[in-house]
GROMACS .gro file of N, CA, C and O in nm:
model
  420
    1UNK      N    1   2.223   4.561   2.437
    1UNK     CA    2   2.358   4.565   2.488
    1UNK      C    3   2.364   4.528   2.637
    1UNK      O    4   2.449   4.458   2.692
    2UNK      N    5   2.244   4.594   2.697
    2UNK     CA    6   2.249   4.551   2.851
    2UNK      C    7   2.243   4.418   2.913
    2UNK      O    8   2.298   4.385   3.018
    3UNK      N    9   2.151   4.324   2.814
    3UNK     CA   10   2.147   4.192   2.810
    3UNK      C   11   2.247   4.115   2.825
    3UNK      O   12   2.286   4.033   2.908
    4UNK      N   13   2.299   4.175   2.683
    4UNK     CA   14   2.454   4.078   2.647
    4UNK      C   15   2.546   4.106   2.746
    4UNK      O   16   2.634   4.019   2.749
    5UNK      N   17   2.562   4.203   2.837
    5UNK     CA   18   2.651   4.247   2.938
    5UNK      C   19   2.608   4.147   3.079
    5UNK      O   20   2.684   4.099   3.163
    6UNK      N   21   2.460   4.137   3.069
    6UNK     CA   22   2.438   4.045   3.189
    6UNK      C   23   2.446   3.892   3.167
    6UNK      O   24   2.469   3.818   3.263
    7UNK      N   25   2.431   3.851   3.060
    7UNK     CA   26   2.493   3.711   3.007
    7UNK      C   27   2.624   3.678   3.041
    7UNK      O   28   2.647   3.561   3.071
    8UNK      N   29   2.729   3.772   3.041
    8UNK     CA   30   2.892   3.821   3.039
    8UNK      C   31   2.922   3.804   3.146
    8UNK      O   32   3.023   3.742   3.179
    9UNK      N   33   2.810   3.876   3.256
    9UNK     CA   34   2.817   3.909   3.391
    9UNK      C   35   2.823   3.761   3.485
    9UNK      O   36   2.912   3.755   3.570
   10UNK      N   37   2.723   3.637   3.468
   10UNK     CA   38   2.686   3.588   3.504
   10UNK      C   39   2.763   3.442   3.460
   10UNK      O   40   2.744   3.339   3.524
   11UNK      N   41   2.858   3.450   3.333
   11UNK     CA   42   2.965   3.350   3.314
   11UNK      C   43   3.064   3.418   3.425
   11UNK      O   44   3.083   3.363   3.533
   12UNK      N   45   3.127   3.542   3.389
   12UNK     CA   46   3.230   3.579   3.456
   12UNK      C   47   3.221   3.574   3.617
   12UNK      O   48   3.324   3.572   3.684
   13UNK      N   49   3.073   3.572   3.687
   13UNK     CA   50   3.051   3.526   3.834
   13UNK      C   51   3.089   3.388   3.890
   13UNK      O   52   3.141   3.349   3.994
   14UNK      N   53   3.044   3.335   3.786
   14UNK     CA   54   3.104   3.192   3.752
   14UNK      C   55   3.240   3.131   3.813
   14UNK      O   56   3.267   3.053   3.904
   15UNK      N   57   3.305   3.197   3.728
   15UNK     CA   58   3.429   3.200   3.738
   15UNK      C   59   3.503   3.251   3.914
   15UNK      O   60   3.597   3.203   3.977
   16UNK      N   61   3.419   3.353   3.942
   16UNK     CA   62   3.447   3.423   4.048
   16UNK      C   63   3.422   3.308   4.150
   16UNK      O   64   3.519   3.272   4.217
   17UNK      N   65   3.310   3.250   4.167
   17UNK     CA   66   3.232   3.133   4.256
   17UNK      C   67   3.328   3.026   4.258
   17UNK      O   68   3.352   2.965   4.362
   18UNK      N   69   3.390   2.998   4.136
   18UNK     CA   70   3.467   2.862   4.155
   18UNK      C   71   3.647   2.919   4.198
   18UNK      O   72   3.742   2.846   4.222
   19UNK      N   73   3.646   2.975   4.197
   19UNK     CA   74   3.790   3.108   4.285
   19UNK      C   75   3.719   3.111   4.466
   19UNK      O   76   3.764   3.197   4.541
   20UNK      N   77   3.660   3.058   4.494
   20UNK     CA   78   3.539   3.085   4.607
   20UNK      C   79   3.607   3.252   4.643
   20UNK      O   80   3.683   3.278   4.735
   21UNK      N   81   3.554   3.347   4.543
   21UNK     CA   82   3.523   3.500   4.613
   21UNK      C   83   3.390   3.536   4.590
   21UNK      O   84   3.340   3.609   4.504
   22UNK      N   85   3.332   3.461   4.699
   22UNK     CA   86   3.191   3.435   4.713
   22UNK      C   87   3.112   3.600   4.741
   22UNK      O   88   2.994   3.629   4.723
   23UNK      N   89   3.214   3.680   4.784
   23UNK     CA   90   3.128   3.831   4.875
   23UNK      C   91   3.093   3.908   4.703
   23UNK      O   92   2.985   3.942   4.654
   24UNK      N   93   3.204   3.913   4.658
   24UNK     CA   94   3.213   4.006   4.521
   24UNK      C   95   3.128   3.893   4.420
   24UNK      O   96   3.025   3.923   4.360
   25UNK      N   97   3.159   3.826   4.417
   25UNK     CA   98   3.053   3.714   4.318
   25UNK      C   99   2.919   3.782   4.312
   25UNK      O  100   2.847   3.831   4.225
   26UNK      N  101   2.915   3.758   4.469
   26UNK     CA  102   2.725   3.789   4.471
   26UNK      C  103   2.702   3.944   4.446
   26UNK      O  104   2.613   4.007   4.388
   27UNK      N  105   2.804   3.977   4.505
   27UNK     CA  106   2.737   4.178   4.467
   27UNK      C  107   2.747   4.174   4.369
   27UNK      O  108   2.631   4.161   4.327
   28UNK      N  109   2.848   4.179   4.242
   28UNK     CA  110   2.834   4.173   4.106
   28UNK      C  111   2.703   4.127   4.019
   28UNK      O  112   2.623   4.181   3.943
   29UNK      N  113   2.728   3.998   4.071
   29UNK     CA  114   2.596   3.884   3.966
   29UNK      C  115   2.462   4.012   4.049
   29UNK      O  116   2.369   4.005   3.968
   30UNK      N  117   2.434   4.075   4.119
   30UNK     CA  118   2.341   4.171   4.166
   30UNK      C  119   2.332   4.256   4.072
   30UNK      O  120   2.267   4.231   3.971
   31UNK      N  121   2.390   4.359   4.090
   31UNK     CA  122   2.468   4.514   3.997
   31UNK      C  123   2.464   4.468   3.851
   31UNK      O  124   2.385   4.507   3.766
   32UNK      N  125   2.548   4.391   3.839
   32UNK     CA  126   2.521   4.328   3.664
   32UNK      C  127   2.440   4.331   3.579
   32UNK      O  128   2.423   4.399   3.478
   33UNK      N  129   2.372   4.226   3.644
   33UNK     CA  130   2.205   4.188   3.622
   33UNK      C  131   2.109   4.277   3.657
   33UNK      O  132   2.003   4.263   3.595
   34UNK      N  133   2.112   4.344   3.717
   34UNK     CA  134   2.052   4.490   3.726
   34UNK      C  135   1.989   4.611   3.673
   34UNK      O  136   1.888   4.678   3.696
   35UNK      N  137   2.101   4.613   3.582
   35UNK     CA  138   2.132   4.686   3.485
   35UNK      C  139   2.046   4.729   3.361
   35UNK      O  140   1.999   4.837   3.324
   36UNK      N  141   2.044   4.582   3.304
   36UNK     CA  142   1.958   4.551   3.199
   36UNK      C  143   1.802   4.550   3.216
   36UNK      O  144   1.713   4.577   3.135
   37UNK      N  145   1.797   4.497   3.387
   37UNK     CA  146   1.624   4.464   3.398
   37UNK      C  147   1.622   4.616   3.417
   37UNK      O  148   1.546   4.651   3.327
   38UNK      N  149   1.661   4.732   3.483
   38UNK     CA  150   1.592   4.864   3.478
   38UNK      C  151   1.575   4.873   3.339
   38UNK      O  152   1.468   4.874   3.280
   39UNK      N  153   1.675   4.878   3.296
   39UNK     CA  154   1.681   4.862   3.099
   39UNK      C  155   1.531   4.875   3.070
   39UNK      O  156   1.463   4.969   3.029
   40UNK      N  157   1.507   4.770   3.099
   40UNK     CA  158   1.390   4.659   3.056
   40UNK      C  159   1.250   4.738   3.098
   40UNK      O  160   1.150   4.770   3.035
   41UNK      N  161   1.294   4.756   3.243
   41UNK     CA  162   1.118   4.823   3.286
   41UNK      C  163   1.128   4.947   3.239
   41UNK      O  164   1.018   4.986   3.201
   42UNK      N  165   1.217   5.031   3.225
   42UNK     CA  166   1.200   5.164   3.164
   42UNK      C  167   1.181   5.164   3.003
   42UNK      O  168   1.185   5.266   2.935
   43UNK      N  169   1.162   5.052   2.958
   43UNK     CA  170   1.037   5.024   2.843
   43UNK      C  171   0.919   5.015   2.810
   43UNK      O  172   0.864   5.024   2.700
   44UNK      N  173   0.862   4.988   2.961
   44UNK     CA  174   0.760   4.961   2.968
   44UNK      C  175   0.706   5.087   3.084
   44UNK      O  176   0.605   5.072   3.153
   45UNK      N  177   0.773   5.183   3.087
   45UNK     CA  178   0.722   5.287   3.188
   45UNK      C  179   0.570   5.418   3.141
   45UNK      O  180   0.525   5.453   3.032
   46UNK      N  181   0.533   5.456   3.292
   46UNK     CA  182   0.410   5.456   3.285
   46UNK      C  183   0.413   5.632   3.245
   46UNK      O  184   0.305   5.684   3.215
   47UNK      N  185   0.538   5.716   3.247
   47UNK     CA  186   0.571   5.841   3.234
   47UNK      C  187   0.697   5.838   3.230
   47UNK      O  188   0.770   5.752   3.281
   48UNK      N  189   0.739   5.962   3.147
   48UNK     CA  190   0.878   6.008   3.141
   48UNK      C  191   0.957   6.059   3.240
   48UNK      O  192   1.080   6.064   3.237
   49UNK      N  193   0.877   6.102   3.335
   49UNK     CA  194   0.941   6.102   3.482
   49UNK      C  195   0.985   5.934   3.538
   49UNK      O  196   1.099   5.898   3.567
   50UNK      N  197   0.877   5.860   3.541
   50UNK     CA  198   0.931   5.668   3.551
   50UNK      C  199   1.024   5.611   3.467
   50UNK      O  200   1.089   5.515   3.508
   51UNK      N  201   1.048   5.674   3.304
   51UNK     CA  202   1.151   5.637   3.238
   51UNK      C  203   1.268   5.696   3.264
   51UNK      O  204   1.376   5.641   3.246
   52UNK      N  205   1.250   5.820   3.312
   52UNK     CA  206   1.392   5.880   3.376
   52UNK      C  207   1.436   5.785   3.489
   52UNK      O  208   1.536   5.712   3.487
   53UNK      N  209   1.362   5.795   3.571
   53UNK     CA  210   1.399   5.730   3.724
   53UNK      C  211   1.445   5.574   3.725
   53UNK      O  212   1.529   5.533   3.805
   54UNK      N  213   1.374   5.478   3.611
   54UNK     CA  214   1.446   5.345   3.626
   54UNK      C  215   1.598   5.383   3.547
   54UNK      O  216   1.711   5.344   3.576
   55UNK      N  217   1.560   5.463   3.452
   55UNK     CA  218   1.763   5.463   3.388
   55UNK      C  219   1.827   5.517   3.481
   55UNK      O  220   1.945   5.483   3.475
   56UNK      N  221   1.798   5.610   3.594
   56UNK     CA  222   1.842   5.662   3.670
   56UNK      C  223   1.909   5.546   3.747
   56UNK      O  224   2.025   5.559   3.785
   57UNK      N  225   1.841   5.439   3.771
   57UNK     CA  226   1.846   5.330   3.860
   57UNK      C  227   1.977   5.254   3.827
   57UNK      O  228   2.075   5.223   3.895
   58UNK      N  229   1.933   5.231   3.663
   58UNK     CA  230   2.032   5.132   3.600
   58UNK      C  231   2.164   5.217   3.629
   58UNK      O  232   2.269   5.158   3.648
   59UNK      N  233   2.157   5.371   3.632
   59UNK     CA  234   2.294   5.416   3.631
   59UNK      C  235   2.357   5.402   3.751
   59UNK      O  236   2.479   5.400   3.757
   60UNK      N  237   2.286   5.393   3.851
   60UNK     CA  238   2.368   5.354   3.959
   60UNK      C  239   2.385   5.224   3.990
   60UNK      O  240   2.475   5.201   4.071
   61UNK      N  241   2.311   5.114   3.940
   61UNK     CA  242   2.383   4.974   3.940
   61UNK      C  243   2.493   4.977   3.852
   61UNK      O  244   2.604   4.935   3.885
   62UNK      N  245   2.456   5.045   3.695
   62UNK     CA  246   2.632   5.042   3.607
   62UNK      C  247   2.740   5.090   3.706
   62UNK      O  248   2.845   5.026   3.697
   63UNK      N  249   2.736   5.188   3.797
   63UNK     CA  250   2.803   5.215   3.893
   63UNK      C  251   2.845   5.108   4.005
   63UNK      O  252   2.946   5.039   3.989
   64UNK      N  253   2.783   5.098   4.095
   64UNK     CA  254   2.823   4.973   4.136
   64UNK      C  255   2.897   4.843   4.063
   64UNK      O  256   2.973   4.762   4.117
   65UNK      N  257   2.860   4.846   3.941
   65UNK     CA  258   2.930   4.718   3.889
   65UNK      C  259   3.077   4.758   3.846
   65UNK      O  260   3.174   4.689   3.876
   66UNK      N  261   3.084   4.875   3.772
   66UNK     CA  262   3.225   4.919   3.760
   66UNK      C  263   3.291   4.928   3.872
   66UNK      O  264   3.408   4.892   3.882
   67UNK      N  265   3.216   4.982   3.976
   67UNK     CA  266   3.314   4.949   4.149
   67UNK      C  267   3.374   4.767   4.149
   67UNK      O  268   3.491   4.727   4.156
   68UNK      N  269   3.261   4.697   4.140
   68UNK     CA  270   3.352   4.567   4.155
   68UNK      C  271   3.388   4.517   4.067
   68UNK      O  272   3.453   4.422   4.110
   69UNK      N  273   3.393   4.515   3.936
   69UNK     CA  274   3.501   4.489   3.811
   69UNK      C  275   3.653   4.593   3.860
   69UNK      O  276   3.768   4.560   3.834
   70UNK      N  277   3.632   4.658   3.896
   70UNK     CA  278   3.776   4.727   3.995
   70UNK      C  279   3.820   4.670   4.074
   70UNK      O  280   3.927   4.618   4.043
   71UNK      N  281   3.773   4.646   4.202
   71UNK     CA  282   3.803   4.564   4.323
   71UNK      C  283   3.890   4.441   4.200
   71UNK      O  284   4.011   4.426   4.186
   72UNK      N  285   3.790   4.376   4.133
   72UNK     CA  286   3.827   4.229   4.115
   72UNK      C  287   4.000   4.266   4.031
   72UNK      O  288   4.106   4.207   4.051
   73UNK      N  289   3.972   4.393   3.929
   73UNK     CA  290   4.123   4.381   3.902
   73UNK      C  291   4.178   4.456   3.998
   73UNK      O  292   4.091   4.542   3.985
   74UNK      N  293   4.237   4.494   4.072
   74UNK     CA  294   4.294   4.581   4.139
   74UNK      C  295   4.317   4.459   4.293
   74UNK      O  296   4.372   4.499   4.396
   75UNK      N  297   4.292   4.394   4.287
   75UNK     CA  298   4.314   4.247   4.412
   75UNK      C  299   4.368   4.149   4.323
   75UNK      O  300   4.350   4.129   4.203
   76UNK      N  301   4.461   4.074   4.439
   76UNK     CA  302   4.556   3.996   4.413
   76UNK      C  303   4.467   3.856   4.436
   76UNK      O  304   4.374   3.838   4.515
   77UNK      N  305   4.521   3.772   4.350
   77UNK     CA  306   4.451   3.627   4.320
   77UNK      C  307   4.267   3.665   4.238
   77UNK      O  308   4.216   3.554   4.221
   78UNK      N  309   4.210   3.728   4.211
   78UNK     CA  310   4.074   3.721   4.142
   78UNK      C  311   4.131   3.762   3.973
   78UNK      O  312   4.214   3.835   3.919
   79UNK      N  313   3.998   3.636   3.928
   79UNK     CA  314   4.034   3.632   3.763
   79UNK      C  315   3.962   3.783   3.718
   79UNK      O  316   3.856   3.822   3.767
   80UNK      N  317   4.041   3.861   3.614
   80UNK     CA  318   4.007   3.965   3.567
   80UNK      C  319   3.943   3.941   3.435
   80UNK      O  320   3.986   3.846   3.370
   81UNK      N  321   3.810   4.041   3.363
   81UNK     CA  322   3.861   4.035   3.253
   81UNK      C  323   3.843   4.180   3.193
   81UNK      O  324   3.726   4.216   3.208
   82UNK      N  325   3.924   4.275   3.128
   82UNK     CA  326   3.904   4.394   3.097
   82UNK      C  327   3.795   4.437   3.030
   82UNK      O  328   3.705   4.513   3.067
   83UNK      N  329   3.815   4.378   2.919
   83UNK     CA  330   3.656   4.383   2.846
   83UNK      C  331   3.552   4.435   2.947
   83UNK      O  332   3.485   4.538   2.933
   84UNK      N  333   3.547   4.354   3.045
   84UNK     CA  334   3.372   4.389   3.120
   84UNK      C  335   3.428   4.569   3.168
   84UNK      O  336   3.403   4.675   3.112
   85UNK      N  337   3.466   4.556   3.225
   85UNK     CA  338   3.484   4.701   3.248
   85UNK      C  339   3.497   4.798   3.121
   85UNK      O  340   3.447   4.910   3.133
   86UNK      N  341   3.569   4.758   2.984
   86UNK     CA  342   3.535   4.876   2.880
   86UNK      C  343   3.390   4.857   2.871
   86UNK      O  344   3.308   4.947   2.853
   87UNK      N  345   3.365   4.733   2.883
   87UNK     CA  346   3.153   4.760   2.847
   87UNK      C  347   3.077   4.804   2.931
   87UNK      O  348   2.961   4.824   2.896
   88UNK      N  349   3.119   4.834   3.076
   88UNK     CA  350   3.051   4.883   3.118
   88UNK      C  351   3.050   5.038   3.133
   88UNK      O  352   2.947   5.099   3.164
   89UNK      N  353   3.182   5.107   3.107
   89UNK     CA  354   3.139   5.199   3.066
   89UNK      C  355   3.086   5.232   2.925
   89UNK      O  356   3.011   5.329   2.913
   90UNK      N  357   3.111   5.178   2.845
   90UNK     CA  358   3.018   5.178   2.694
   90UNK      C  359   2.866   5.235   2.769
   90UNK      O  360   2.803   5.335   2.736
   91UNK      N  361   2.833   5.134   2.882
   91UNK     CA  362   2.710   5.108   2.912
   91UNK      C  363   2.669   5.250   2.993
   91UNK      O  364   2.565   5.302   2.954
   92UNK      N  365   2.732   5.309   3.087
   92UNK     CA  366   2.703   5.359   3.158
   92UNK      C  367   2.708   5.523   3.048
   92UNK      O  368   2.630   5.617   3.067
   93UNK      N  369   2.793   5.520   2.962
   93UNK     CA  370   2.831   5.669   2.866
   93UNK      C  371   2.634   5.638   2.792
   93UNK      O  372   2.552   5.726   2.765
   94UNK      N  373   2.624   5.540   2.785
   94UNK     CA  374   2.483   5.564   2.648
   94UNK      C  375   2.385   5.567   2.758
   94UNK      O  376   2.279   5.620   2.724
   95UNK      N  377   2.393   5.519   2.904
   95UNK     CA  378   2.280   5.531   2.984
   95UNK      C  379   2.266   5.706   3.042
   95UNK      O  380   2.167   5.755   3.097
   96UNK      N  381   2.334   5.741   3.025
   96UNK     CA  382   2.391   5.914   3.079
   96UNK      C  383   2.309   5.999   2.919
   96UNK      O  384   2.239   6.100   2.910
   97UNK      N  385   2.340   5.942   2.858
   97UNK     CA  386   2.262   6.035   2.720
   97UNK      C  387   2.121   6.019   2.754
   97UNK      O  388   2.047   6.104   2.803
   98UNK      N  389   2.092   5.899   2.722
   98UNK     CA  390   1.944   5.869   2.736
   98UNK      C  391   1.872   5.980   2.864
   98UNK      O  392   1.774   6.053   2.848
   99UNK      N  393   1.964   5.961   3.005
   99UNK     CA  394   1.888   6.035   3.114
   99UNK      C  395   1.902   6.223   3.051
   99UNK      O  396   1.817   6.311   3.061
  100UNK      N  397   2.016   6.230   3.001
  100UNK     CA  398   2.019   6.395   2.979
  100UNK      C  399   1.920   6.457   2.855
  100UNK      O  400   1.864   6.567   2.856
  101UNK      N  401   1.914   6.326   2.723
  101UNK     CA  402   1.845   6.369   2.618
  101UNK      C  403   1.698   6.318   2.675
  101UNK      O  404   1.610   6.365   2.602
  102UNK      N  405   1.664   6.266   2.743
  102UNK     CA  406   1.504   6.259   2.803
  102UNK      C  407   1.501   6.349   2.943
  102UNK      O  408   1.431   6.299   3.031
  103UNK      N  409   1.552   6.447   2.969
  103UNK     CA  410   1.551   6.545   3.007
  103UNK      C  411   1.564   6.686   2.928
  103UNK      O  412   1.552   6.789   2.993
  104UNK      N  413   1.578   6.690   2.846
  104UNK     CA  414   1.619   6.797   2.739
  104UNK      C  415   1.715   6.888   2.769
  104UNK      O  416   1.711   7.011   2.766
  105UNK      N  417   1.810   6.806   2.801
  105UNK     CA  418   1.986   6.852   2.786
  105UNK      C  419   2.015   6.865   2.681
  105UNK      O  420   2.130   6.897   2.653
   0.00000   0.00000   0.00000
């Protein structure tokens, strides 16, 4: 899911780049893409304390990215699209389980 969100991420920057809102473009296509690679290394982690701490990571880039999928709707002239923001919290609600149920919440 994190993947497909950074695929999403990186058309919809796109879009942002040729709007030249070059500042939010780049923090986004950052935060976005982010996301998924903690994803990614907390697959390959060396302890469950390291698998906590990269989702930990990803949760605060899903954070950041829902900050600027806001900015972008909530400003006048930038293309929106809602979707990314319901997926990213999709993203950020299943990254919050994972950290509480690999903590034994």
């Amino acid at each position: 899911m994190s993947f497909a969100f950074a695929l999403k991420i990186v058309a919809y920057t796109e879009r942002l780049e040729e709007h030249k809102k070059y500042v939010i473009y780049n923090q986004l296509l950052k935060s976005g893409t982010s996301v998924g690679a903690n994803v990614r290394e907390a697959q390959n982690c060396e302890s469950k304390a390291d698998f906590i701490h990269k989702f930990k990571i990803a949760a605060k880039d899903a954070d950041e990215t829902e900050y600027w999928l806001l900015l972008c709707k909530y400003s006048e002239n930038y293309p929106f699209e809602e979707y990314l923001l319901d997926e990213i919290k999709e993203i950020q609600r299943i990254i919050n389980i994972i950290i509480n149920t690999s903590k034994g919440k």
